[in-house]
Amino acid sequence: MERVLLASVEVSRPVEEVRRSGVRAPAAAGDIEATIRDAAARQGADPDQLLRVAWCESRYNPNAVNPSGASGLFQFMPATWAANSVRAGFAGASVFDPAAAANVAAWMFARGSAGQWTCR
Protein backbone atom coordinates (compact mmCIF):
# COMPACT_ATOMS: atom_id res chain seq x y z
CA MET A 1 0.00 0.00 0.00
CA GLU A 2 1.47 3.32 -1.06
CA ARG A 3 1.15 6.23 1.32
CA VAL A 4 0.36 9.64 -0.07
CA LEU A 5 0.86 12.79 1.95
CA LEU A 6 -2.40 14.72 1.80
CA ALA A 7 -1.49 17.59 4.05
CA SER A 8 1.40 18.86 6.02
CA VAL A 9 1.38 21.04 9.08
CA GLU A 10 4.61 22.73 9.97
CA VAL A 11 4.91 24.61 13.23
CA SER A 12 8.04 26.66 13.38
CA ARG A 13 9.73 26.32 16.73
CA PRO A 14 10.68 30.03 16.89
CA VAL A 15 7.05 31.11 16.45
CA GLU A 16 5.93 28.87 19.30
CA GLU A 17 8.75 30.15 21.47
CA VAL A 18 7.98 33.77 20.65
CA ARG A 19 4.44 33.33 21.95
CA ARG A 20 5.94 33.22 25.43
CA SER A 21 6.79 36.61 26.85
CA GLY A 22 10.47 37.29 27.26
CA VAL A 23 11.78 35.16 24.40
CA ARG A 24 13.76 37.07 21.77
CA ALA A 25 12.51 37.04 18.20
CA PRO A 26 14.83 36.19 15.31
CA ALA A 27 16.55 39.16 13.70
CA ALA A 28 14.39 41.22 11.37
CA ALA A 29 15.52 42.76 8.12
CA GLY A 30 17.36 45.95 9.01
CA ASP A 31 14.67 48.34 7.82
CA ILE A 32 11.85 46.52 9.62
CA GLU A 33 13.80 46.28 12.87
CA ALA A 34 14.79 49.96 12.67
CA THR A 35 11.17 50.93 11.97
CA ILE A 36 9.89 48.95 14.96
CA ARG A 37 12.60 50.24 17.29
CA ASP A 38 11.93 53.82 16.20
CA ALA A 39 8.19 53.41 16.80
CA ALA A 40 8.85 51.89 20.23
CA ALA A 41 11.06 54.83 21.18
CA ARG A 42 8.51 57.38 19.92
CA GLN A 43 5.59 55.75 21.71
CA GLY A 44 7.31 54.59 24.90
CA ALA A 45 6.92 50.85 24.27
CA ASP A 46 9.28 47.90 24.69
CA PRO A 47 11.03 47.36 21.33
CA ASP A 48 11.86 43.71 22.04
CA GLN A 49 8.22 42.96 22.82
CA LEU A 50 7.13 44.62 19.57
CA LEU A 51 9.71 42.64 17.60
CA ARG A 52 8.46 39.40 19.20
CA VAL A 53 4.88 40.21 18.28
CA ALA A 54 5.70 41.25 14.70
CA TRP A 55 7.67 38.03 14.20
CA CYS A 56 4.97 35.84 15.71
CA GLU A 57 2.07 37.54 13.92
CA SER A 58 3.49 38.05 10.42
CA ARG A 59 7.08 36.82 10.35
CA TYR A 60 7.96 40.51 9.81
CA ASN A 61 5.90 40.65 6.61
CA PRO A 62 4.16 44.05 6.35
CA ASN A 63 1.97 42.66 3.54
CA ALA A 64 0.72 39.62 5.46
CA VAL A 65 -3.00 38.88 5.25
CA ASN A 66 -4.79 36.29 7.38
CA PRO A 67 -8.06 34.61 6.32
CA SER A 68 -9.58 36.01 9.54
CA GLY A 69 -9.20 39.52 8.10
CA ALA A 70 -6.12 40.48 10.12
CA SER A 71 -3.53 42.31 8.05
CA GLY A 72 -0.10 43.87 8.08
CA LEU A 73 3.03 43.58 10.16
CA PHE A 74 1.10 43.30 13.44
CA GLN A 75 -2.01 41.57 12.01
CA PHE A 76 -4.55 44.23 12.94
CA MET A 77 -8.22 43.37 12.55
CA PRO A 78 -9.97 46.04 10.43
CA ALA A 79 -12.01 47.54 13.29
CA THR A 80 -9.00 47.62 15.62
CA TRP A 81 -6.92 49.36 12.96
CA ALA A 82 -9.68 51.84 12.10
CA ALA A 83 -10.14 52.93 15.71
CA ASN A 84 -6.57 52.87 16.96
CA SER A 85 -4.83 54.32 13.91
CA VAL A 86 -6.95 57.46 14.40
CA ARG A 87 -6.28 57.60 18.15
CA ALA A 88 -2.55 57.12 17.61
CA GLY A 89 -2.37 59.92 15.03
CA PHE A 90 -2.22 57.76 11.90
CA ALA A 91 -5.70 58.39 10.49
CA GLY A 92 -5.86 57.39 6.84
CA ALA A 93 -2.63 55.37 6.97
CA SER A 94 -2.56 51.91 5.46
CA VAL A 95 -2.33 48.88 7.73
CA PHE A 96 0.29 47.69 5.23
CA ASP A 97 2.56 50.69 5.94
CA PRO A 98 5.16 49.24 8.32
CA ALA A 99 5.92 52.58 9.99
CA ALA A 100 2.24 53.30 10.62
CA ALA A 101 1.55 49.75 11.83
CA ALA A 102 4.58 49.77 14.14
CA ASN A 103 3.61 53.15 15.60
CA VAL A 104 -0.01 52.17 16.16
CA ALA A 105 1.03 48.87 17.76
CA ALA A 106 3.61 50.66 19.93
CA TRP A 107 1.00 53.27 20.90
CA MET A 108 -1.39 50.50 21.93
CA PHE A 109 1.29 48.57 23.83
CA ALA A 110 2.37 51.71 25.70
CA ARG A 111 -1.24 52.15 26.82
CA GLY A 112 -1.72 48.61 28.11
CA SER A 113 -3.42 47.05 25.08
CA ALA A 114 -0.87 44.29 24.38
CA GLY A 115 -3.51 41.79 25.50
CA GLN A 116 -5.28 42.22 22.17
CA TRP A 117 -2.52 40.10 20.60
CA THR A 118 -2.14 36.37 21.19
CA CYS A 119 1.61 36.81 20.80
CA ARG A 120 3.29 38.89 23.49
Tab-separated table of C-alpha atoms in Angstrom:
chain	number	residue	atom	x	y	z
A	1	MET	CA	0.000	0.000	0.000
A	2	GLU	CA	1.466	3.319	-1.064
A	3	ARG	CA	1.149	6.231	1.317
A	4	VAL	CA	0.363	9.645	-0.067
A	5	LEU	CA	0.861	12.794	1.948
A	6	LEU	CA	-2.404	14.720	1.801
A	7	ALA	CA	-1.493	17.594	4.050
A	8	SER	CA	1.397	18.857	6.022
A	9	VAL	CA	1.378	21.042	9.075
A	10	GLU	CA	4.610	22.731	9.972
A	11	VAL	CA	4.908	24.613	13.234
A	12	SER	CA	8.043	26.657	13.379
A	13	ARG	CA	9.734	26.323	16.731
A	14	PRO	CA	10.682	30.029	16.888
A	15	VAL	CA	7.050	31.114	16.454
A	16	GLU	CA	5.930	28.871	19.297
A	17	GLU	CA	8.751	30.154	21.471
A	18	VAL	CA	7.977	33.772	20.646
A	19	ARG	CA	4.438	33.330	21.953
A	20	ARG	CA	5.936	33.220	25.434
A	21	SER	CA	6.791	36.610	26.847
A	22	GLY	CA	10.473	37.288	27.263
A	23	VAL	CA	11.784	35.156	24.401
A	24	ARG	CA	13.758	37.066	21.768
A	25	ALA	CA	12.506	37.044	18.205
A	26	PRO	CA	14.829	36.193	15.314
A	27	ALA	CA	16.549	39.160	13.702
A	28	ALA	CA	14.385	41.223	11.371
A	29	ALA	CA	15.518	42.760	8.122
A	30	GLY	CA	17.365	45.954	9.007
A	31	ASP	CA	14.675	48.342	7.825
A	32	ILE	CA	11.848	46.523	9.620
A	33	GLU	CA	13.801	46.281	12.868
A	34	ALA	CA	14.788	49.957	12.671
A	35	THR	CA	11.173	50.934	11.969
A	36	ILE	CA	9.886	48.950	14.955
A	37	ARG	CA	12.601	50.235	17.294
A	38	ASP	CA	11.935	53.822	16.196
A	39	ALA	CA	8.191	53.406	16.799
A	40	ALA	CA	8.850	51.892	20.230
A	41	ALA	CA	11.064	54.834	21.176
A	42	ARG	CA	8.511	57.378	19.924
A	43	GLN	CA	5.593	55.753	21.712
A	44	GLY	CA	7.312	54.590	24.901
A	45	ALA	CA	6.923	50.853	24.273
A	46	ASP	CA	9.279	47.898	24.691
A	47	PRO	CA	11.032	47.358	21.328
A	48	ASP	CA	11.857	43.714	22.040
A	49	GLN	CA	8.222	42.955	22.821
A	50	LEU	CA	7.128	44.624	19.574
A	51	LEU	CA	9.714	42.644	17.605
A	52	ARG	CA	8.456	39.396	19.203
A	53	VAL	CA	4.879	40.213	18.280
A	54	ALA	CA	5.700	41.248	14.700
A	55	TRP	CA	7.670	38.027	14.196
A	56	CYS	CA	4.969	35.842	15.710
A	57	GLU	CA	2.074	37.543	13.924
A	58	SER	CA	3.494	38.048	10.418
A	59	ARG	CA	7.078	36.825	10.351
A	60	TYR	CA	7.964	40.510	9.811
A	61	ASN	CA	5.905	40.646	6.614
A	62	PRO	CA	4.165	44.046	6.345
A	63	ASN	CA	1.968	42.658	3.540
A	64	ALA	CA	0.720	39.616	5.459
A	65	VAL	CA	-3.004	38.879	5.251
A	66	ASN	CA	-4.795	36.292	7.380
A	67	PRO	CA	-8.059	34.612	6.316
A	68	SER	CA	-9.578	36.012	9.537
A	69	GLY	CA	-9.195	39.518	8.099
A	70	ALA	CA	-6.119	40.476	10.120
A	71	SER	CA	-3.527	42.312	8.050
A	72	GLY	CA	-0.097	43.875	8.083
A	73	LEU	CA	3.031	43.581	10.158
A	74	PHE	CA	1.099	43.301	13.438
A	75	GLN	CA	-2.011	41.571	12.015
A	76	PHE	CA	-4.549	44.228	12.937
A	77	MET	CA	-8.217	43.374	12.549
A	78	PRO	CA	-9.968	46.035	10.432
A	79	ALA	CA	-12.011	47.540	13.291
A	80	THR	CA	-8.998	47.617	15.617
A	81	TRP	CA	-6.921	49.362	12.958
A	82	ALA	CA	-9.677	51.842	12.100
A	83	ALA	CA	-10.144	52.928	15.707
A	84	ASN	CA	-6.571	52.873	16.964
A	85	SER	CA	-4.834	54.320	13.913
A	86	VAL	CA	-6.953	57.455	14.395
A	87	ARG	CA	-6.281	57.599	18.145
A	88	ALA	CA	-2.545	57.121	17.608
A	89	GLY	CA	-2.368	59.917	15.032
A	90	PHE	CA	-2.220	57.762	11.905
A	91	ALA	CA	-5.699	58.385	10.486
A	92	GLY	CA	-5.856	57.387	6.836
A	93	ALA	CA	-2.628	55.373	6.966
A	94	SER	CA	-2.563	51.907	5.459
A	95	VAL	CA	-2.335	48.882	7.735
A	96	PHE	CA	0.292	47.690	5.226
A	97	ASP	CA	2.557	50.688	5.940
A	98	PRO	CA	5.164	49.236	8.316
A	99	ALA	CA	5.917	52.579	9.991
A	100	ALA	CA	2.240	53.302	10.620
A	101	ALA	CA	1.552	49.749	11.833
A	102	ALA	CA	4.577	49.769	14.142
A	103	ASN	CA	3.614	53.145	15.604
A	104	VAL	CA	-0.013	52.172	16.158
A	105	ALA	CA	1.029	48.869	17.763
A	106	ALA	CA	3.611	50.663	19.932
A	107	TRP	CA	1.004	53.273	20.899
A	108	MET	CA	-1.388	50.500	21.931
A	109	PHE	CA	1.292	48.568	23.833
A	110	ALA	CA	2.374	51.708	25.701
A	111	ARG	CA	-1.236	52.146	26.818
A	112	GLY	CA	-1.716	48.610	28.111
A	113	SER	CA	-3.420	47.047	25.084
A	114	ALA	CA	-0.873	44.291	24.380
A	115	GLY	CA	-3.506	41.794	25.500
A	116	GLN	CA	-5.281	42.217	22.171
A	117	TRP	CA	-2.524	40.104	20.605
A	118	THR	CA	-2.137	36.370	21.190
A	119	CYS	CA	1.608	36.814	20.804
A	120	ARG	CA	3.290	38.886	23.493
